Structures are given as structure tokens and as C-alpha cells.
Amino acid sequence: AQSVTQPDIHITVSEGASLELRCNYSYGATPYLFWYVQSPGQGLQLLLKYFSGDTLVQGIKGFEAEFKRSQSSFNLRKPSVHWSDAAEYFCAVVQGAQKLVFGQGTRLTINP
Amino acid sequence: DAGVIQSPRHEVTEMGQEVTLRCKPISGHDYLFWYRQTMMRGLELLIYFNNNVPIDDSGMPEDRFSAKMPNASFSTLKIQPSEPRDSAVYFCASSHPGQGNEQFFGPGTRLTVL
């Protein structure tokens, strides 16, 4: 079965610094991959998704992610974080027709 | 569109009581998902429906949990009787294949069982 691992439970970065959140997946074929963000007290919002084609995917709020098949990774990046980026971030992979398998999440804290 | 609507947003109940959570998916979406989120177990898929039919309920923790989708615009998740370990945030999400598997999440219901 497909699975997703987010190795970092909690990351702290300074405002203005660059960010990379790691995601590794387990899937035999080309996966459909997603990054979602959850602000405190809110539901999950889609940041970006990868189905095929260009391995560098642009998303909302200045985020991007790169699909690397050789490393089974789909890491999320942002060149300069803002205090409003503090949230929990989830990587997910499609399993079957519509089911999503989520990672455990990475909580991002921003230092002023 | 108003997005996925869930009610209530917060529910506090006593152990043994019946709890019913409600969800209205986005119009035109034919998949509906129920998730539970806790600190210990993260985000878990409980059950999902396609065209109002339950497809996979393997995530439903036990017989105390049941879910229904009587029509395309309404679903319920019921816990009877409730227990303190059911305290969690319950999310509903909907999707449509034409939108590339993206699931749209509701704001969640925070359930506290005392």
C-alpha cells in the first residue's frame, strides 16, 4: 500500500529565511502527490499537487515542490517565509481512485 | 460556492451520549470523506462515499461509529455511545474526479467527550 513519511515533526525557522519540508512516499508507479496546509483551528487547504509533467510544481502563497522519482521525494520549499506561514503542513499521496494517504504532518514555527 | 459546510463547529457532550456530526459537500462533488484528527494518531480516514454509497469504511474504529449519506448534499457521522477517547476534530471533505483528486476540506467539528 502507498505510504507517506514526513521525517520532521516540528521545524522552526526565522522570518525571511528559506524553508524546505521533507516528504517521502512509497508507491510503485507514478504517484499523484499533494501538499496541504492547516492553519490553527482551520481545515486543510491545498497548496499544490503533482500528477505528471514538469517535476517542479508551483503552488499558492509562494510555495513550490519538486518531485524526485530517484529519491521518492516531494519536498516543499519557499524561498522566504512570512510569519503567516506558521501552520501544519501535510504531504499526501493518492491511493486507489480518490483516497488520499496523509503523512503525519510537520508543524512549522516562525521566529520573528 | 460556500465550500464544504460542517456543523456543529464545536460539540461538548458527556460520555454515553449520542453525537451526530453533519456535512454538506460542495455541489457537484460525488466523493465525500470523513476524517478524524488527533494529536496521537494524526489524520485518519474513517469512511468515504461515492455517489452516496459507502466505498471504504475500514477506518471506522468500531461499531459505535456509523455514517450515512442519504442524498448528494448531506452526510452524517454518528457516534453512539460516545466515549472520552472519541474526542478529536472531525473533518469532512469532498472531491470530484474532474478536479484531479483534490479534496476540499470543511472547517471541522471539534468534539469533546467528558
PDB file of C-alpha atoms in Angstrom:
ATOM      1  CA  ALA A   1       0.000   0.000   0.000  1.00  0.00           C
ATOM      2  CA  GLN A   2       1.067   3.540  -0.610  1.00  0.00           C
ATOM      3  CA  SER A   3       2.502   5.474   2.321  1.00  0.00           C
ATOM      4  CA  VAL A   4       3.906   8.899   3.064  1.00  0.00           C
ATOM      5  CA  THR A   5       6.616   9.829   5.547  1.00  0.00           C
ATOM      6  CA  GLN A   6       7.297  13.318   6.804  1.00  0.00           C
ATOM      7  CA  PRO A   7      10.512  12.933   8.798  1.00  0.00           C
ATOM      8  CA  ASP A   8      10.305  16.266  10.601  1.00  0.00           C
ATOM      9  CA  ILE A   9       7.586  16.630  13.214  1.00  0.00           C
ATOM     10  CA  HIS A  10       8.435  20.231  14.041  1.00  0.00           C
ATOM     11  CA  ILE A  11      10.581  22.825  12.272  1.00  0.00           C
ATOM     12  CA  THR A  12      11.424  26.344  13.399  1.00  0.00           C
ATOM     13  CA  VAL A  13      12.771  28.962  11.011  1.00  0.00           C
ATOM     14  CA  SER A  14      13.278  32.691  11.209  1.00  0.00           C
ATOM     15  CA  GLU A  15      11.052  35.033   9.281  1.00  0.00           C
ATOM     16  CA  GLY A  16      12.637  35.736   5.899  1.00  0.00           C
ATOM     17  CA  ALA A  17      14.644  32.528   5.902  1.00  0.00           C
ATOM     18  CA  SER A  18      14.209  29.794   3.331  1.00  0.00           C
ATOM     19  CA  LEU A  19      12.191  26.684   4.076  1.00  0.00           C
ATOM     20  CA  GLU A  20      12.237  23.072   2.972  1.00  0.00           C
ATOM     21  CA  LEU A  21       9.815  20.476   4.316  1.00  0.00           C
ATOM     22  CA  ARG A  22      10.564  16.884   3.503  1.00  0.00           C
ATOM     23  CA  CYS A  23       8.193  14.245   2.190  1.00  0.00           C
ATOM     24  CA  ASN A  24       8.998  10.707   1.105  1.00  0.00           C
ATOM     25  CA  TYR A  25       6.468   8.385  -0.470  1.00  0.00           C
ATOM     26  CA  SER A  26       6.179   4.709  -1.132  1.00  0.00           C
ATOM     27  CA  TYR A  27       4.452   3.895  -4.413  1.00  0.00           C
ATOM     28  CA  GLY A  28       5.260   1.646  -7.353  1.00  0.00           C
ATOM     29  CA  ALA A  29       4.028   3.739 -10.251  1.00  0.00           C
ATOM     30  CA  THR A  30       3.999   7.482 -10.825  1.00  0.00           C
ATOM     31  CA  PRO A  31       2.235   8.890  -7.793  1.00  0.00           C
ATOM     32  CA  TYR A  32      -0.263  11.703  -7.520  1.00  0.00           C
ATOM     33  CA  LEU A  33       1.157  13.888  -4.747  1.00  0.00           C
ATOM     34  CA  PHE A  34      -0.230  16.781  -2.753  1.00  0.00           C
ATOM     35  CA  TRP A  35       0.809  19.293  -0.138  1.00  0.00           C
ATOM     36  CA  TYR A  36      -1.866  20.703   2.148  1.00  0.00           C
ATOM     37  CA  VAL A  37      -1.592  23.385   4.831  1.00  0.00           C
ATOM     38  CA  GLN A  38      -3.645  23.598   8.010  1.00  0.00           C
ATOM     39  CA  SER A  39      -3.738  26.843   9.954  1.00  0.00           C
ATOM     40  CA  PRO A  40      -4.739  26.643  13.623  1.00  0.00           C
ATOM     41  CA  GLY A  41      -8.427  25.886  14.018  1.00  0.00           C
ATOM     42  CA  GLN A  42      -8.924  25.511  10.286  1.00  0.00           C
ATOM     43  CA  GLY A  43      -9.433  22.760   7.764  1.00  0.00           C
ATOM     44  CA  LEU A  44      -6.817  21.706   5.243  1.00  0.00           C
ATOM     45  CA  GLN A  45      -6.132  23.840   2.199  1.00  0.00           C
ATOM     46  CA  LEU A  46      -4.395  22.600  -0.934  1.00  0.00           C
ATOM     47  CA  LEU A  47      -1.034  24.267  -1.627  1.00  0.00           C
ATOM     48  CA  LEU A  48      -0.049  22.355  -4.742  1.00  0.00           C
ATOM     49  CA  LYS A  49      -0.229  18.999  -6.485  1.00  0.00           C
ATOM     50  CA  TYR A  50       1.800  16.865  -8.858  1.00  0.00           C
ATOM     51  CA  PHE A  51       0.345  14.424 -11.368  1.00  0.00           C
ATOM     52  CA  SER A  52       2.839  14.312 -14.220  1.00  0.00           C
ATOM     53  CA  GLY A  53       4.990  16.505 -16.444  1.00  0.00           C
ATOM     54  CA  ASP A  54       7.245  19.194 -15.056  1.00  0.00           C
ATOM     55  CA  THR A  55       8.750  17.939 -11.812  1.00  0.00           C
ATOM     56  CA  LEU A  56       8.872  21.427 -10.286  1.00  0.00           C
ATOM     57  CA  VAL A  57       5.374  22.444  -9.277  1.00  0.00           C
ATOM     58  CA  GLN A  58       4.313  25.941  -8.305  1.00  0.00           C
ATOM     59  CA  GLY A  59       1.596  26.452  -5.737  1.00  0.00           C
ATOM     60  CA  ILE A  60      -0.203  29.162  -3.855  1.00  0.00           C
ATOM     61  CA  LYS A  61       1.355  31.516  -1.304  1.00  0.00           C
ATOM     62  CA  GLY A  62       4.775  31.337  -2.975  1.00  0.00           C
ATOM     63  CA  PHE A  63       5.346  27.643  -2.322  1.00  0.00           C
ATOM     64  CA  GLU A  64       6.849  25.157  -4.729  1.00  0.00           C
ATOM     65  CA  ALA A  65       7.657  21.455  -4.609  1.00  0.00           C
ATOM     66  CA  GLU A  66       9.950  19.225  -6.587  1.00  0.00           C
ATOM     67  CA  PHE A  67       9.159  15.624  -7.477  1.00  0.00           C
ATOM     68  CA  LYS A  68      12.262  13.429  -7.487  1.00  0.00           C
ATOM     69  CA  ARG A  69      11.499   9.877  -8.525  1.00  0.00           C
ATOM     70  CA  SER A  70      15.042   8.659  -7.798  1.00  0.00           C
ATOM     71  CA  GLN A  71      14.687   9.755  -4.191  1.00  0.00           C
ATOM     72  CA  SER A  72      10.950   9.026  -3.811  1.00  0.00           C
ATOM     73  CA  SER A  73      10.608  12.558  -2.535  1.00  0.00           C
ATOM     74  CA  PHE A  74       8.312  15.524  -2.958  1.00  0.00           C
ATOM     75  CA  ASN A  75       9.820  18.259  -0.813  1.00  0.00           C
ATOM     76  CA  LEU A  76       8.078  21.571  -0.280  1.00  0.00           C
ATOM     77  CA  ARG A  77      10.066  24.804  -0.488  1.00  0.00           C
ATOM     78  CA  LYS A  78       9.656  28.511  -0.028  1.00  0.00           C
ATOM     79  CA  PRO A  79      12.500  30.993  -0.527  1.00  0.00           C
ATOM     80  CA  SER A  80      11.426  33.408   2.199  1.00  0.00           C
ATOM     81  CA  VAL A  81       8.879  32.589   4.892  1.00  0.00           C
ATOM     82  CA  HIS A  82       6.443  35.008   6.445  1.00  0.00           C
ATOM     83  CA  TRP A  83       5.024  34.880   9.957  1.00  0.00           C
ATOM     84  CA  SER A  84       1.668  33.906   8.424  1.00  0.00           C
ATOM     85  CA  ASP A  85       3.198  30.661   7.135  1.00  0.00           C
ATOM     86  CA  ALA A  86       3.180  29.230  10.644  1.00  0.00           C
ATOM     87  CA  ALA A  87       0.911  26.205  10.337  1.00  0.00           C
ATOM     88  CA  GLU A  88       0.915  22.444   9.975  1.00  0.00           C
ATOM     89  CA  TYR A  89       1.842  21.018   6.594  1.00  0.00           C
ATOM     90  CA  PHE A  90       0.712  17.655   5.253  1.00  0.00           C
ATOM     91  CA  CYS A  91       2.026  15.661   2.340  1.00  0.00           C
ATOM     92  CA  ALA A  92      -0.369  13.152   0.758  1.00  0.00           C
ATOM     93  CA  VAL A  93      -0.446  10.542  -1.992  1.00  0.00           C
ATOM     94  CA  VAL A  94      -3.451   9.169  -3.854  1.00  0.00           C
ATOM     95  CA  GLN A  95      -4.334   5.563  -3.169  1.00  0.00           C
ATOM     96  CA  GLY A  96      -6.843   3.963  -5.472  1.00  0.00           C
ATOM     97  CA  ALA A  97      -9.381   6.147  -7.226  1.00  0.00           C
ATOM     98  CA  GLN A  98      -9.821   9.060  -4.874  1.00  0.00           C
ATOM     99  CA  LYS A  99      -8.485   8.111  -1.441  1.00  0.00           C
ATOM    100  CA  LEU A 100      -5.633  10.176  -0.004  1.00  0.00           C
ATOM    101  CA  VAL A 101      -2.990   8.823   2.360  1.00  0.00           C
ATOM    102  CA  PHE A 102      -1.562  11.594   4.523  1.00  0.00           C
ATOM    103  CA  GLY A 103       1.755  11.904   6.281  1.00  0.00           C
ATOM    104  CA  GLN A 104       1.901  12.711   9.974  1.00  0.00           C
ATOM    105  CA  GLY A 105       2.400  16.388   9.304  1.00  0.00           C
ATOM    106  CA  THR A 106       5.161  18.914  10.010  1.00  0.00           C
ATOM    107  CA  ARG A 107       4.449  21.798  12.329  1.00  0.00           C
ATOM    108  CA  LEU A 108       6.156  24.998  11.234  1.00  0.00           C
ATOM    109  CA  THR A 109       7.003  27.713  13.728  1.00  0.00           C
ATOM    110  CA  ILE A 110       8.294  31.092  12.572  1.00  0.00           C
ATOM    111  CA  ASN A 111      10.642  33.110  14.769  1.00  0.00           C
ATOM    112  CA  PRO A 112      10.340  36.881  14.405  1.00  0.00           C
TER     113      PRO A 112
ATOM    114  CA  ASP B   1     -19.742  28.108  -3.783  1.00  0.00           C
ATOM    115  CA  ALA B   2     -19.703  28.145   0.009  1.00  0.00           C
ATOM    116  CA  GLY B   3     -17.286  25.244   0.281  1.00  0.00           C
ATOM    117  CA  VAL B   4     -17.795  22.205   2.466  1.00  0.00           C
ATOM    118  CA  ILE B   5     -20.041  23.022   5.398  1.00  0.00           C
ATOM    119  CA  GLN B   6     -19.858  21.208   8.716  1.00  0.00           C
ATOM    120  CA  SER B   7     -21.990  21.533  11.798  1.00  0.00           C
ATOM    121  CA  PRO B   8     -21.673  21.990  14.627  1.00  0.00           C
ATOM    122  CA  ARG B   9     -18.221  23.585  14.805  1.00  0.00           C
ATOM    123  CA  HIS B  10     -17.864  22.603  18.432  1.00  0.00           C
ATOM    124  CA  GLU B  11     -19.595  19.893  20.407  1.00  0.00           C
ATOM    125  CA  VAL B  12     -19.202  19.105  24.070  1.00  0.00           C
ATOM    126  CA  THR B  13     -21.033  16.094  25.396  1.00  0.00           C
ATOM    127  CA  GLU B  14     -20.912  13.605  28.199  1.00  0.00           C
ATOM    128  CA  MET B  15     -19.767  10.051  27.938  1.00  0.00           C
ATOM    129  CA  GLY B  16     -22.546   7.756  26.816  1.00  0.00           C
ATOM    130  CA  GLN B  17     -24.439  10.365  24.854  1.00  0.00           C
ATOM    131  CA  GLU B  18     -25.164  10.143  21.144  1.00  0.00           C
ATOM    132  CA  VAL B  19     -23.322  12.593  18.919  1.00  0.00           C
ATOM    133  CA  THR B  20     -24.238  13.461  15.327  1.00  0.00           C
ATOM    134  CA  LEU B  21     -21.920  15.422  13.079  1.00  0.00           C
ATOM    135  CA  ARG B  22     -23.182  16.861   9.817  1.00  0.00           C
ATOM    136  CA  CYS B  23     -21.628  17.676   6.478  1.00  0.00           C
ATOM    137  CA  LYS B  24     -22.770  19.344   3.301  1.00  0.00           C
ATOM    138  CA  PRO B  25     -20.322  18.734   0.430  1.00  0.00           C
ATOM    139  CA  ILE B  26     -19.626  21.078  -2.426  1.00  0.00           C
ATOM    140  CA  SER B  27     -22.381  20.878  -5.020  1.00  0.00           C
ATOM    141  CA  GLY B  28     -21.462  18.543  -7.860  1.00  0.00           C
ATOM    142  CA  HIS B  29     -18.846  16.640  -5.885  1.00  0.00           C
ATOM    143  CA  ASP B  30     -19.562  12.933  -5.909  1.00  0.00           C
ATOM    144  CA  TYR B  31     -16.991  11.800  -3.341  1.00  0.00           C
ATOM    145  CA  LEU B  32     -17.331  12.527   0.357  1.00  0.00           C
ATOM    146  CA  PHE B  33     -14.787  11.687   3.039  1.00  0.00           C
ATOM    147  CA  TRP B  34     -14.876  11.673   6.835  1.00  0.00           C
ATOM    148  CA  TYR B  35     -11.575  12.095   8.717  1.00  0.00           C
ATOM    149  CA  ARG B  36     -10.606  12.203  12.359  1.00  0.00           C
ATOM    150  CA  GLN B  37      -7.615  14.179  13.596  1.00  0.00           C
ATOM    151  CA  THR B  38      -5.912  13.660  16.948  1.00  0.00           C
ATOM    152  CA  MET B  39      -2.500  14.524  18.285  1.00  0.00           C
ATOM    153  CA  MET B  40      -1.654  10.874  18.801  1.00  0.00           C
ATOM    154  CA  ARG B  41      -2.850   9.385  15.516  1.00  0.00           C
ATOM    155  CA  GLY B  42      -2.767  12.330  13.142  1.00  0.00           C
ATOM    156  CA  LEU B  43      -5.269  12.490  10.288  1.00  0.00           C
ATOM    157  CA  GLU B  44      -7.175   9.246   9.784  1.00  0.00           C
ATOM    158  CA  LEU B  45      -9.673   8.435   7.051  1.00  0.00           C
ATOM    159  CA  LEU B  46     -12.766   6.929   8.625  1.00  0.00           C
ATOM    160  CA  ILE B  47     -15.017   6.312   5.637  1.00  0.00           C
ATOM    161  CA  TYR B  48     -15.711   7.602   2.170  1.00  0.00           C
ATOM    162  CA  PHE B  49     -18.683   7.618  -0.165  1.00  0.00           C
ATOM    163  CA  ASN B  50     -19.048   7.726  -3.923  1.00  0.00           C
ATOM    164  CA  ASN B  51     -22.430   8.801  -5.268  1.00  0.00           C
ATOM    165  CA  ASN B  52     -23.890   8.371  -1.781  1.00  0.00           C
ATOM    166  CA  VAL B  53     -22.688   4.763  -1.494  1.00  0.00           C
ATOM    167  CA  PRO B  54     -20.095   3.829   1.157  1.00  0.00           C
ATOM    168  CA  ILE B  55     -16.980   2.567  -0.603  1.00  0.00           C
ATOM    169  CA  ASP B  56     -14.487   2.000   2.177  1.00  0.00           C
ATOM    170  CA  ASP B  57     -15.336   2.021   5.871  1.00  0.00           C
ATOM    171  CA  SER B  58     -12.243   0.178   7.033  1.00  0.00           C
ATOM    172  CA  GLY B  59     -11.162   3.183   9.054  1.00  0.00           C
ATOM    173  CA  MET B  60     -14.274   3.289  11.210  1.00  0.00           C
ATOM    174  CA  PRO B  61     -12.917   2.462  14.657  1.00  0.00           C
ATOM    175  CA  GLU B  62     -15.767   0.323  15.946  1.00  0.00           C
ATOM    176  CA  ASP B  63     -19.469  -0.327  15.845  1.00  0.00           C
ATOM    177  CA  ARG B  64     -20.181   2.762  17.871  1.00  0.00           C
ATOM    178  CA  PHE B  65     -19.423   4.782  14.733  1.00  0.00           C
ATOM    179  CA  SER B  66     -21.785   4.927  11.778  1.00  0.00           C
ATOM    180  CA  ALA B  67     -22.049   7.177   8.737  1.00  0.00           C
ATOM    181  CA  LYS B  68     -24.792   7.794   6.240  1.00  0.00           C
ATOM    182  CA  MET B  69     -25.261   9.767   3.088  1.00  0.00           C
ATOM    183  CA  PRO B  70     -28.986   9.891   2.317  1.00  0.00           C
ATOM    184  CA  ASN B  71     -28.518  12.232  -0.632  1.00  0.00           C
ATOM    185  CA  ALA B  72     -25.827  14.021  -2.602  1.00  0.00           C
ATOM    186  CA  SER B  73     -25.906  17.109  -0.413  1.00  0.00           C
ATOM    187  CA  PHE B  74     -25.848  15.702   3.097  1.00  0.00           C
ATOM    188  CA  SER B  75     -23.937  13.227   5.235  1.00  0.00           C
ATOM    189  CA  THR B  76     -23.856  12.380   8.916  1.00  0.00           C
ATOM    190  CA  LEU B  77     -21.333  10.737  11.194  1.00  0.00           C
ATOM    191  CA  LYS B  78     -22.853   9.339  14.361  1.00  0.00           C
ATOM    192  CA  ILE B  79     -21.182   8.108  17.499  1.00  0.00           C
ATOM    193  CA  GLN B  80     -23.319   6.151  19.915  1.00  0.00           C
ATOM    194  CA  PRO B  81     -22.479   5.873  22.731  1.00  0.00           C
ATOM    195  CA  SER B  82     -19.669   8.402  22.830  1.00  0.00           C
ATOM    196  CA  GLU B  83     -16.518   7.882  24.902  1.00  0.00           C
ATOM    197  CA  PRO B  84     -13.784  10.300  26.035  1.00  0.00           C
ATOM    198  CA  ARG B  85     -11.317   8.723  23.587  1.00  0.00           C
ATOM    199  CA  ASP B  86     -13.554   9.897  20.738  1.00  0.00           C
ATOM    200  CA  SER B  87     -12.535  13.479  21.488  1.00  0.00           C
ATOM    201  CA  ALA B  88     -10.953  14.794  18.297  1.00  0.00           C
ATOM    202  CA  VAL B  89     -11.507  17.104  15.362  1.00  0.00           C
ATOM    203  CA  TYR B  90     -13.652  15.509  12.687  1.00  0.00           C
ATOM    204  CA  PHE B  91     -13.281  16.743   9.135  1.00  0.00           C
ATOM    205  CA  CYS B  92     -15.473  16.234   6.139  1.00  0.00           C
ATOM    206  CA  ALA B  93     -14.060  16.631   2.632  1.00  0.00           C
ATOM    207  CA  SER B  94     -15.462  16.303  -0.866  1.00  0.00           C
ATOM    208  CA  SER B  95     -13.984  15.864  -4.301  1.00  0.00           C
ATOM    209  CA  HIS B  96     -14.784  15.372  -7.954  1.00  0.00           C
ATOM    210  CA  PRO B  97     -12.651  13.295 -10.359  1.00  0.00           C
ATOM    211  CA  GLY B  98     -12.691  16.118 -12.866  1.00  0.00           C
ATOM    212  CA  GLN B  99     -10.734  18.206 -10.355  1.00  0.00           C
ATOM    213  CA  GLY B 100      -7.824  15.813 -10.182  1.00  0.00           C
ATOM    214  CA  ASN B 101      -8.337  14.087  -6.835  1.00  0.00           C
ATOM    215  CA  GLU B 102      -8.146  17.371  -4.920  1.00  0.00           C
ATOM    216  CA  GLN B 103     -10.143  17.068  -1.729  1.00  0.00           C
ATOM    217  CA  PHE B 104     -11.789  20.193  -0.364  1.00  0.00           C
ATOM    218  CA  PHE B 105     -11.987  20.195   3.398  1.00  0.00           C
ATOM    219  CA  GLY B 106     -14.556  21.660   5.711  1.00  0.00           C
ATOM    220  CA  PRO B 107     -13.579  23.629   8.823  1.00  0.00           C
ATOM    221  CA  GLY B 108     -14.051  20.610  11.072  1.00  0.00           C
ATOM    222  CA  THR B 109     -16.058  19.804  14.179  1.00  0.00           C
ATOM    223  CA  ARG B 110     -14.162  19.803  17.451  1.00  0.00           C
ATOM    224  CA  LEU B 111     -15.702  17.115  19.635  1.00  0.00           C
ATOM    225  CA  THR B 112     -15.064  16.907  23.343  1.00  0.00           C
ATOM    226  CA  VAL B 113     -16.479  13.971  25.271  1.00  0.00           C
ATOM    227  CA  LEU B 114     -16.327  14.444  29.025  1.00  0.00           C
TER     228      LEU B 114
END
